[in-house]
Coordinates of C-alpha atoms in Angstrom, one line a residue:
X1 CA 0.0 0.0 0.0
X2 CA 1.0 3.3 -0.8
X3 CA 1.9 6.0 1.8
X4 CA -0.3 8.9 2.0
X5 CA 1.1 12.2 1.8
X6 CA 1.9 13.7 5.3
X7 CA 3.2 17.2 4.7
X8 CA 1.8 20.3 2.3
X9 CA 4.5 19.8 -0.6
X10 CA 3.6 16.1 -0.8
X11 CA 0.2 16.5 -1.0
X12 CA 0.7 19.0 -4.2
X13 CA 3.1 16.8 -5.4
X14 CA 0.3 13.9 -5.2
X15 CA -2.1 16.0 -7.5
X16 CA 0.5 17.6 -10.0
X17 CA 2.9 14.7 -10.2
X18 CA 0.9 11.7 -10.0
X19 CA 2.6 7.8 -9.9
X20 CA 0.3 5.5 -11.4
X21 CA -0.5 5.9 -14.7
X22 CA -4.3 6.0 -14.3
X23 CA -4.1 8.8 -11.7
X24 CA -1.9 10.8 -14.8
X25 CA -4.7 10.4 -17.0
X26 CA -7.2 11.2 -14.5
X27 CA -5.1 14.4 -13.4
X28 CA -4.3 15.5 -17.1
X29 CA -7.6 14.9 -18.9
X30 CA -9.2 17.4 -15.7
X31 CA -6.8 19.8 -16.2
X32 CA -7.9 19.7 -20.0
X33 CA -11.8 19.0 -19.5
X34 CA -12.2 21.0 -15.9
X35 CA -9.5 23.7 -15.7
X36 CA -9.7 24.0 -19.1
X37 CA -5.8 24.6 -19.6
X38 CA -4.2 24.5 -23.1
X39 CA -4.0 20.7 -24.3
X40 CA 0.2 21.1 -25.0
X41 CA 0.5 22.6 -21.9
X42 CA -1.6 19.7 -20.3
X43 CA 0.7 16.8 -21.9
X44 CA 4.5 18.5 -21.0
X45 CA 2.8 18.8 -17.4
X46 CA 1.9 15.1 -17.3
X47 CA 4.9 13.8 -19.3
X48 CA 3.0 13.5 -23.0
X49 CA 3.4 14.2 -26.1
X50 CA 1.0 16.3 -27.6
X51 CA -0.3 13.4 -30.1
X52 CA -0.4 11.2 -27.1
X53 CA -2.6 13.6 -24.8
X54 CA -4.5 14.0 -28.3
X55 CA -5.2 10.2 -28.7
X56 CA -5.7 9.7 -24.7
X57 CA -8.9 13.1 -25.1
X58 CA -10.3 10.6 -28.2
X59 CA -10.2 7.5 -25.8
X60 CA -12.1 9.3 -23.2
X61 CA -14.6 11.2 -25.6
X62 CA -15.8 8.0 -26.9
X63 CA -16.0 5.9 -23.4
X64 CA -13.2 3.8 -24.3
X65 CA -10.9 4.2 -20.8
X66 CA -11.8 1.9 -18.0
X67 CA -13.5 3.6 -15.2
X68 CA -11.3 5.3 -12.8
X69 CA -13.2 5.5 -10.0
X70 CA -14.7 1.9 -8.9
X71 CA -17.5 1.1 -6.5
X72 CA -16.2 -1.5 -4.4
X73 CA -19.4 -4.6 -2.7
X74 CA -21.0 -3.5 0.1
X75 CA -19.2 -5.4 3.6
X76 CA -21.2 -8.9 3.9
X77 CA -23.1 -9.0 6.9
X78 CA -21.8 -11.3 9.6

């Protein structure tokens, strides 16, 4: 398991320079879609190439990325 932040800078560092290759997506495709930043701006943050990022916006426009966030089973009852 992964340690969780535990100061300011890290936390930042969690959001700006994400480790696992879905949280990059996640984290770059908002910055596109939410913040609406500049889409070569967007893939030199997150470590794309701008045909890359390109590709990655298609993937995601037509549903084809695997969910990112998943609902987990509720706890069985004992």
């Amino acid at each position: 398991m992964k340690k969780t932040p535990n100061n300011f800078i890290d936390r930042r560092r969690f959001f700006s320079q994400p480790d696992s290759p879905r949280q990059r997506q996640y984290e770059a495709l908002r910055a596109y879609f939410l913040d609406q930043l500049p889409s070569a701006e967007v893939a030199k943050r997150f470590g794309y190439t701008v045909g890359a990022f390109r590709a990655l916006c298609y993937s995601f426009r037509r549903g084809e990325l695997p969910e990112f966030f998943t609902i987990g089973r509720p706890p069985r009852a004992s």
